[in-house]
Amino acid sequence: MDNKSCLIVGAGISGLLAARELQEAGWRVTVLDKGRGVGGRMATRRMSGAGFDHGTQFFTVREDRFENLVNGWLDEGAAVEWSRGFADARGNANPDGHPRYRGSDGMTSIPKHLADGLDVRTGERATRVDRSGEGWTVACESGESVSGGALLLTAPVPQSLALAESGNHTLTEGARRQLEGVSYDPCLAVMALLDGDSPVPEPGGVQIKDEPLDWIGDNATKGISDRPALTIHAGPQWSRAHYDDEEADVTRALLDLASQQLGADLVSSVVETSLARWRYSWVTSSHEETCLVASEEPPLVFCGDGFGRPKVEGAALSGLAAADRLLGREA
Ligand SMILES: Cc1cc2nc3c(=O)[nH]c(=O)nc-3n(C[C@H](O)[C@H](O)[C@H](O)COP(=O)(O)OP(=O)(O)OC[C@H]3O[C@@H](n4cnc5c(N)ncnc54)[C@H](O)[C@@H]3O)c2cc1C
């Protein structure tokens, strides 16, 4: 098997950017994702004509390499600047001059844009990884099986770790220990369609960063929904404590908490709701390098927001770093 081919598990921002980099360098790349669409935690859902960003709400830019990418997305219409700060927990405007970006039609606009021209197979849950010949074979729940010279695992690290050891390959003790050190907080996210005006102040987000609530956003004021459509994120402690509670109980509790926070009666104006349970949302402990090479030959690399910096920017830079390693470029 030639080593100029790569299987990538995960079509989030890290996997897609790595895929583009490798494909541009002439590699044959196949991306597998268990989701119905691409984007992973950069997720947008439609419900009764409304749009909801229910994972990532916005992203910021610190490093030049990421800034160059984001400038391209802005030029190509995949991303727009949303605001320069949000209301604080008291509802007071709190601009700090630092740009926050969003996808043009919701967060998934960016991964959809990046997936264009790539061989991305959605609805394919990878269940087993084996070393085969001079490369790797990934088997999917669907019965599909794909082979390639290099393997890049981009899912949240506990999921990638389980996958890496699901077949005939054993990680070194050192690699496993480093991967086991990466952890994430959960996040319970309620989406609520409103029949009436939104009580969320301009520019459409209240950034609480506390317990029991972390964030309340209105996707209409944000500019990605024709109808008032709230996204409410619980804080990590509350999410952990209530992770397995009944959907109706979680939804009611978070709507009550958001009503108190906003000083408005949300419950009477809600017409439809949905709950997302993010087992892995924010990284709480990351691997210090931007990716981890678990096998040089055949190459097995781990990347994503658990490596280097967290969040969308960290995931993007990690995907690029993983591609750099496979291409033998200086990271
Ligand atoms: C609720 C929430 C709010 C957030 N808010 C922000 C924010 O405001 N700003 C910010 O910068 N970041 C935010 N983040 C974090 C940000 O979303 C992530 O850091 C970033 O999107 C991670 O990208 P990734 O490519 O590393 O992983 P992911 O986006 O998780 O991509 C991994 C992909 O792997 C796929 N996958 C997993 N297992 C398998 C399998 N077995 N087979 C096939 N496919 C598989 C998944 O479906 C997924 O698409 C938030 C996250 C959440 C959940």
PDB file of N, CA, C and O in Angstrom, residues 218-271:
ATOM      1  N   ASP A 218     -29.574  34.024  21.355  1.00  0.00           N
ATOM      2  CA  ASP A 218     -30.739  34.012  20.457  1.00  0.00           C
ATOM      3  C   ASP A 218     -30.227  33.978  19.024  1.00  0.00           C
ATOM      4  O   ASP A 218     -29.556  34.914  18.565  1.00  0.00           O
ATOM      5  N   ASN A 219     -30.547  32.898  18.338  1.00  0.00           N
ATOM      6  CA  ASN A 219     -30.014  32.676  16.994  1.00  0.00           C
ATOM      7  C   ASN A 219     -30.618  33.615  15.948  1.00  0.00           C
ATOM      8  O   ASN A 219     -30.040  33.789  14.878  1.00  0.00           O
ATOM      9  N   ALA A 220     -31.779  34.235  16.259  1.00  0.00           N
ATOM     10  CA  ALA A 220     -32.362  35.212  15.323  1.00  0.00           C
ATOM     11  C   ALA A 220     -31.578  36.520  15.395  1.00  0.00           C
ATOM     12  O   ALA A 220     -31.155  37.062  14.367  1.00  0.00           O
ATOM     13  N   THR A 221     -31.364  37.020  16.604  1.00  0.00           N
ATOM     14  CA  THR A 221     -30.564  38.247  16.749  1.00  0.00           C
ATOM     15  C   THR A 221     -29.151  38.005  16.230  1.00  0.00           C
ATOM     16  O   THR A 221     -28.518  38.895  15.662  1.00  0.00           O
ATOM     17  N   LYS A 222     -28.684  36.794  16.390  1.00  0.00           N
ATOM     18  CA  LYS A 222     -27.352  36.422  15.879  1.00  0.00           C
ATOM     19  C   LYS A 222     -27.303  36.508  14.358  1.00  0.00           C
ATOM     20  O   LYS A 222     -26.239  36.728  13.779  1.00  0.00           O
ATOM     21  N   GLY A 223     -28.465  36.286  13.719  1.00  0.00           N
ATOM     22  CA  GLY A 223     -28.521  36.415  12.262  1.00  0.00           C
ATOM     23  C   GLY A 223     -28.554  35.096  11.515  1.00  0.00           C
ATOM     24  O   GLY A 223     -28.351  35.061  10.301  1.00  0.00           O
ATOM     25  N   ILE A 224     -28.845  33.985  12.225  1.00  0.00           N
ATOM     26  CA  ILE A 224     -28.857  32.694  11.513  1.00  0.00           C
ATOM     27  C   ILE A 224     -30.222  32.014  11.572  1.00  0.00           C
ATOM     28  O   ILE A 224     -30.357  30.861  11.175  1.00  0.00           O
ATOM     29  N   SER A 225     -31.233  32.716  12.101  1.00  0.00           N
ATOM     30  CA  SER A 225     -32.567  32.118  12.192  1.00  0.00           C
ATOM     31  C   SER A 225     -33.607  33.172  11.853  1.00  0.00           C
ATOM     32  O   SER A 225     -33.465  34.335  12.237  1.00  0.00           O
ATOM     33  N   ASP A 226     -34.665  32.746  11.134  1.00  0.00           N
ATOM     34  CA  ASP A 226     -35.740  33.684  10.810  1.00  0.00           C
ATOM     35  C   ASP A 226     -36.683  33.873  11.987  1.00  0.00           C
ATOM     36  O   ASP A 226     -37.507  34.780  11.985  1.00  0.00           O
ATOM     37  N   ARG A 227     -36.604  32.972  12.973  1.00  0.00           N
ATOM     38  CA  ARG A 227     -37.522  33.044  14.112  1.00  0.00           C
ATOM     39  C   ARG A 227     -36.704  33.069  15.401  1.00  0.00           C
ATOM     40  O   ARG A 227     -35.632  32.453  15.452  1.00  0.00           O
ATOM     41  N   PRO A 228     -37.206  33.738  16.463  1.00  0.00           N
ATOM     42  CA  PRO A 228     -36.476  33.724  17.732  1.00  0.00           C
ATOM     43  C   PRO A 228     -36.235  32.290  18.197  1.00  0.00           C
ATOM     44  O   PRO A 228     -37.175  31.493  18.292  1.00  0.00           O
ATOM     45  N   ALA A 229     -34.994  31.955  18.441  1.00  0.00           N
ATOM     46  CA  ALA A 229     -34.612  30.567  18.689  1.00  0.00           C
ATOM     47  C   ALA A 229     -33.447  30.563  19.676  1.00  0.00           C
ATOM     48  O   ALA A 229     -32.337  30.953  19.321  1.00  0.00           O
ATOM     49  N   LEU A 230     -33.728  30.157  20.910  1.00  0.00           N
ATOM     50  CA  LEU A 230     -32.703  30.251  21.948  1.00  0.00           C
ATOM     51  C   LEU A 230     -31.848  28.995  22.045  1.00  0.00           C
ATOM     52  O   LEU A 230     -32.348  27.880  21.893  1.00  0.00           O
ATOM     53  N   THR A 231     -30.570  29.204  22.321  1.00  0.00           N
ATOM     54  CA  THR A 231     -29.671  28.123  22.729  1.00  0.00           C
ATOM     55  C   THR A 231     -29.245  28.425  24.159  1.00  0.00           C
ATOM     56  O   THR A 231     -28.719  29.509  24.436  1.00  0.00           O
ATOM     57  N   ILE A 232     -29.496  27.477  25.058  1.00  0.00           N
ATOM     58  CA  ILE A 232     -29.139  27.659  26.474  1.00  0.00           C
ATOM     59  C   ILE A 232     -28.131  26.572  26.840  1.00  0.00           C
ATOM     60  O   ILE A 232     -28.422  25.379  26.695  1.00  0.00           O
ATOM     61  N   HIS A 233     -26.950  26.982  27.285  1.00  0.00           N
ATOM     62  CA  HIS A 233     -25.927  26.019  27.706  1.00  0.00           C
ATOM     63  C   HIS A 233     -25.821  26.017  29.220  1.00  0.00           C
ATOM     64  O   HIS A 233     -25.601  27.070  29.834  1.00  0.00           O
ATOM     65  N   ALA A 234     -25.939  24.838  29.810  1.00  0.00           N
ATOM     66  CA  ALA A 234     -25.690  24.706  31.246  1.00  0.00           C
ATOM     67  C   ALA A 234     -24.189  24.724  31.498  1.00  0.00           C
ATOM     68  O   ALA A 234     -23.388  24.380  30.619  1.00  0.00           O
ATOM     69  N   GLY A 235     -23.796  25.112  32.702  1.00  0.00           N
ATOM     70  CA  GLY A 235     -22.387  25.052  33.090  1.00  0.00           C
ATOM     71  C   GLY A 235     -21.942  23.604  33.255  1.00  0.00           C
ATOM     72  O   GLY A 235     -22.770  22.690  33.354  1.00  0.00           O
ATOM     73  N   PRO A 236     -20.623  23.378  33.317  1.00  0.00           N
ATOM     74  CA  PRO A 236     -20.117  22.000  33.377  1.00  0.00           C
ATOM     75  C   PRO A 236     -20.562  21.213  34.612  1.00  0.00           C
ATOM     76  O   PRO A 236     -20.887  20.029  34.500  1.00  0.00           O
ATOM     77  N   GLN A 237     -20.604  21.872  35.767  1.00  0.00           N
ATOM     78  CA  GLN A 237     -21.008  21.120  36.978  1.00  0.00           C
ATOM     79  C   GLN A 237     -22.467  20.702  36.884  1.00  0.00           C
ATOM     80  O   GLN A 237     -22.837  19.575  37.194  1.00  0.00           O
ATOM     81  N   TRP A 238     -23.302  21.652  36.466  1.00  0.00           N
ATOM     82  CA  TRP A 238     -24.739  21.347  36.347  1.00  0.00           C
ATOM     83  C   TRP A 238     -24.936  20.260  35.295  1.00  0.00           C
ATOM     84  O   TRP A 238     -25.716  19.320  35.482  1.00  0.00           O
ATOM     85  N   SER A 239     -24.197  20.363  34.190  1.00  0.00           N
ATOM     86  CA  SER A 239     -24.337  19.372  33.111  1.00  0.00           C
ATOM     87  C   SER A 239     -23.939  17.982  33.599  1.00  0.00           C
ATOM     88  O   SER A 239     -24.603  16.985  33.289  1.00  0.00           O
ATOM     89  N   ARG A 240     -22.861  17.932  34.374  1.00  0.00           N
ATOM     90  CA  ARG A 240     -22.404  16.624  34.872  1.00  0.00           C
ATOM     91  C   ARG A 240     -23.452  16.042  35.825  1.00  0.00           C
ATOM     92  O   ARG A 240     -23.802  14.861  35.737  1.00  0.00           O
ATOM     93  N   ALA A 241     -23.973  16.886  36.704  1.00  0.00           N
ATOM     94  CA  ALA A 241     -24.928  16.400  37.720  1.00  0.00           C
ATOM     95  C   ALA A 241     -26.240  15.930  37.093  1.00  0.00           C
ATOM     96  O   ALA A 241     -26.910  15.059  37.643  1.00  0.00           O
ATOM     97  N   HIS A 242     -26.621  16.513  35.952  1.00  0.00           N
ATOM     98  CA  HIS A 242     -27.943  16.217  35.371  1.00  0.00           C
ATOM     99  C   HIS A 242     -27.847  15.515  34.024  1.00  0.00           C
ATOM    100  O   HIS A 242     -28.845  15.428  33.306  1.00  0.00           O
ATOM    101  N   TYR A 243     -26.640  15.007  33.707  1.00  0.00           N
ATOM    102  CA  TYR A 243     -26.401  14.511  32.348  1.00  0.00           C
ATOM    103  C   TYR A 243     -27.411  13.447  31.909  1.00  0.00           C
ATOM    104  O   TYR A 243     -27.876  13.443  30.780  1.00  0.00           O
ATOM    105  N   ASP A 244     -27.773  12.553  32.846  1.00  0.00           N
ATOM    106  CA  ASP A 244     -28.657  11.440  32.462  1.00  0.00           C
ATOM    107  C   ASP A 244     -30.110  11.670  32.861  1.00  0.00           C
ATOM    108  O   ASP A 244     -30.927  10.751  32.763  1.00  0.00           O
ATOM    109  N   ASP A 245     -30.443  12.876  33.302  1.00  0.00           N
ATOM    110  CA  ASP A 245     -31.839  13.151  33.679  1.00  0.00           C
ATOM    111  C   ASP A 245     -32.744  13.089  32.446  1.00  0.00           C
ATOM    112  O   ASP A 245     -32.285  13.210  31.306  1.00  0.00           O
ATOM    113  N   GLU A 246     -34.041  12.953  32.717  1.00  0.00           N
ATOM    114  CA  GLU A 246     -35.031  12.940  31.627  1.00  0.00           C
ATOM    115  C   GLU A 246     -34.972  14.249  30.841  1.00  0.00           C
ATOM    116  O   GLU A 246     -34.799  15.328  31.437  1.00  0.00           O
ATOM    117  N   GLU A 247     -35.184  14.152  29.526  1.00  0.00           N
ATOM    118  CA  GLU A 247     -35.126  15.350  28.676  1.00  0.00           C
ATOM    119  C   GLU A 247     -36.094  16.430  29.157  1.00  0.00           C
ATOM    120  O   GLU A 247     -35.744  17.621  29.226  1.00  0.00           O
ATOM    121  N   ALA A 248     -37.320  16.026  29.516  1.00  0.00           N
ATOM    122  CA  ALA A 248     -38.323  17.023  29.925  1.00  0.00           C
ATOM    123  C   ALA A 248     -37.867  17.764  31.184  1.00  0.00           C
ATOM    124  O   ALA A 248     -38.076  18.981  31.313  1.00  0.00           O
ATOM    125  N   ASP A 249     -37.233  17.044  32.115  1.00  0.00           N
ATOM    126  CA  ASP A 249     -36.792  17.672  33.371  1.00  0.00           C
ATOM    127  C   ASP A 249     -35.644  18.648  33.124  1.00  0.00           C
ATOM    128  O   ASP A 249     -35.619  19.750  33.665  1.00  0.00           O
ATOM    129  N   VAL A 250     -34.683  18.221  32.292  1.00  0.00           N
ATOM    130  CA  VAL A 250     -33.536  19.094  31.991  1.00  0.00           C
ATOM    131  C   VAL A 250     -34.033  20.350  31.275  1.00  0.00           C
ATOM    132  O   VAL A 250     -33.649  21.482  31.606  1.00  0.00           O
ATOM    133  N   THR A 251     -34.914  20.149  30.309  1.00  0.00           N
ATOM    134  CA  THR A 251     -35.400  21.276  29.505  1.00  0.00           C
ATOM    135  C   THR A 251     -36.134  22.278  30.386  1.00  0.00           C
ATOM    136  O   THR A 251     -35.877  23.489  30.328  1.00  0.00           O
ATOM    137  N   ARG A 252     -37.027  21.780  31.221  1.00  0.00           N
ATOM    138  CA  ARG A 252     -37.813  22.670  32.084  1.00  0.00           C
ATOM    139  C   ARG A 252     -36.887  23.429  33.049  1.00  0.00           C
ATOM    140  O   ARG A 252     -37.022  24.645  33.245  1.00  0.00           O
ATOM    141  N   ALA A 253     -35.929  22.703  33.628  1.00  0.00           N
ATOM    142  CA  ALA A 253     -35.023  23.341  34.602  1.00  0.00           C
ATOM    143  C   ALA A 253     -34.198  24.434  33.925  1.00  0.00           C
ATOM    144  O   ALA A 253     -34.048  25.542  34.468  1.00  0.00           O
ATOM    145  N   LEU A 254     -33.681  24.164  32.730  1.00  0.00           N
ATOM    146  CA  LEU A 254     -32.841  25.174  32.068  1.00  0.00           C
ATOM    147  C   LEU A 254     -33.674  26.355  31.572  1.00  0.00           C
ATOM    148  O   LEU A 254     -33.209  27.504  31.597  1.00  0.00           O
ATOM    149  N   LEU A 255     -34.916  26.102  31.166  1.00  0.00           N
ATOM    150  CA  LEU A 255     -35.781  27.226  30.772  1.00  0.00           C
ATOM    151  C   LEU A 255     -36.102  28.102  31.982  1.00  0.00           C
ATOM    152  O   LEU A 255     -36.117  29.335  31.890  1.00  0.00           O
ATOM    153  N   ASP A 256     -36.347  27.476  33.132  1.00  0.00           N
ATOM    154  CA  ASP A 256     -36.617  28.254  34.353  1.00  0.00           C
ATOM    155  C   ASP A 256     -35.397  29.095  34.740  1.00  0.00           C
ATOM    156  O   ASP A 256     -35.517  30.273  35.084  1.00  0.00           O
ATOM    157  N   LEU A 257     -34.220  28.463  34.677  1.00  0.00           N
ATOM    158  CA  LEU A 257     -32.994  29.190  35.041  1.00  0.00           C
ATOM    159  C   LEU A 257     -32.737  30.348  34.070  1.00  0.00           C
ATOM    160  O   LEU A 257     -32.346  31.447  34.480  1.00  0.00           O
ATOM    161  N   ALA A 258     -32.975  30.103  32.779  1.00  0.00           N
ATOM    162  CA  ALA A 258     -32.764  31.173  31.790  1.00  0.00           C
ATOM    163  C   ALA A 258     -33.791  32.289  31.988  1.00  0.00           C
ATOM    164  O   ALA A 258     -33.476  33.477  31.828  1.00  0.00           O
ATOM    165  N   SER A 259     -35.025  31.935  32.364  1.00  0.00           N
ATOM    166  CA  SER A 259     -36.056  32.955  32.635  1.00  0.00           C
ATOM    167  C   SER A 259     -35.605  33.855  33.778  1.00  0.00           C
ATOM    168  O   SER A 259     -35.700  35.087  33.700  1.00  0.00           O
ATOM    169  N   GLN A 260     -35.104  33.222  34.841  1.00  0.00           N
ATOM    170  CA  GLN A 260     -34.615  34.020  35.988  1.00  0.00           C
ATOM    171  C   GLN A 260     -33.475  34.924  35.555  1.00  0.00           C
ATOM    172  O   GLN A 260     -33.406  36.094  35.916  1.00  0.00           O
ATOM    173  N   GLN A 261     -32.567  34.366  34.768  1.00  0.00           N
ATOM    174  CA  GLN A 261     -31.390  35.124  34.336  1.00  0.00           C
ATOM    175  C   GLN A 261     -31.792  36.346  33.509  1.00  0.00           C
ATOM    176  O   GLN A 261     -31.244  37.436  33.663  1.00  0.00           O
ATOM    177  N   LEU A 262     -32.795  36.154  32.633  1.00  0.00           N
ATOM    178  CA  LEU A 262     -33.183  37.228  31.707  1.00  0.00           C
ATOM    179  C   LEU A 262     -34.309  38.099  32.264  1.00  0.00           C
ATOM    180  O   LEU A 262     -34.655  39.120  31.661  1.00  0.00           O
ATOM    181  N   GLY A 263     -34.912  37.673  33.380  1.00  0.00           N
ATOM    182  CA  GLY A 263     -36.047  38.417  33.927  1.00  0.00           C
ATOM    183  C   GLY A 263     -37.242  38.371  32.994  1.00  0.00           C
ATOM    184  O   GLY A 263     -37.949  39.371  32.805  1.00  0.00           O
ATOM    185  N   ALA A 264     -37.470  37.213  32.378  1.00  0.00           N
ATOM    186  CA  ALA A 264     -38.574  37.064  31.409  1.00  0.00           C
ATOM    187  C   ALA A 264     -39.202  35.692  31.601  1.00  0.00           C
ATOM    188  O   ALA A 264     -38.537  34.773  32.076  1.00  0.00           O
ATOM    189  N   ASP A 265     -40.479  35.566  31.223  1.00  0.00           N
ATOM    190  CA  ASP A 265     -41.135  34.262  31.323  1.00  0.00           C
ATOM    191  C   ASP A 265     -40.976  33.524  29.994  1.00  0.00           C
ATOM    192  O   ASP A 265     -41.770  33.708  29.072  1.00  0.00           O
ATOM    193  N   LEU A 266     -39.933  32.703  29.912  1.00  0.00           N
ATOM    194  CA  LEU A 266     -39.700  31.982  28.657  1.00  0.00           C
ATOM    195  C   LEU A 266     -40.678  30.832  28.483  1.00  0.00           C
ATOM    196  O   LEU A 266     -41.098  30.524  27.370  1.00  0.00           O
ATOM    197  N   VAL A 267     -41.050  30.205  29.607  1.00  0.00           N
ATOM    198  CA  VAL A 267     -41.807  28.957  29.519  1.00  0.00           C
ATOM    199  C   VAL A 267     -43.103  29.157  28.732  1.00  0.00           C
ATOM    200  O   VAL A 267     -43.465  28.333  27.892  1.00  0.00           O
ATOM    201  N   SER A 268     -43.778  30.309  28.950  1.00  0.00           N
ATOM    202  CA  SER A 268     -45.072  30.504  28.279  1.00  0.00           C
ATOM    203  C   SER A 268     -44.907  30.856  26.796  1.00  0.00           C
ATOM    204  O   SER A 268     -45.865  30.774  26.034  1.00  0.00           O
ATOM    205  N   SER A 269     -43.702  31.262  26.371  1.00  0.00           N
ATOM    206  CA  SER A 269     -43.559  31.607  24.948  1.00  0.00           C
ATOM    207  C   SER A 269     -42.807  30.543  24.144  1.00  0.00           C
ATOM    208  O   SER A 269     -42.574  30.719  22.952  1.00  0.00           O
ATOM    209  N   VAL A 270     -42.466  29.440  24.792  1.00  0.00           N
ATOM    210  CA  VAL A 270     -41.757  28.374  24.071  1.00  0.00           C
ATOM    211  C   VAL A 270     -42.757  27.491  23.324  1.00  0.00           C
ATOM    212  O   VAL A 270     -43.734  27.037  23.904  1.00  0.00           O
ATOM    213  N   VAL A 271     -42.514  27.264  22.030  1.00  0.00           N
ATOM    214  CA  VAL A 271     -43.434  26.411  21.273  1.00  0.00           C
ATOM    215  C   VAL A 271     -42.834  25.045  20.938  1.00  0.00           C
ATOM    216  O   VAL A 271     -43.557  24.098  20.651  1.00  0.00           O
TER     217      VAL A 271
END
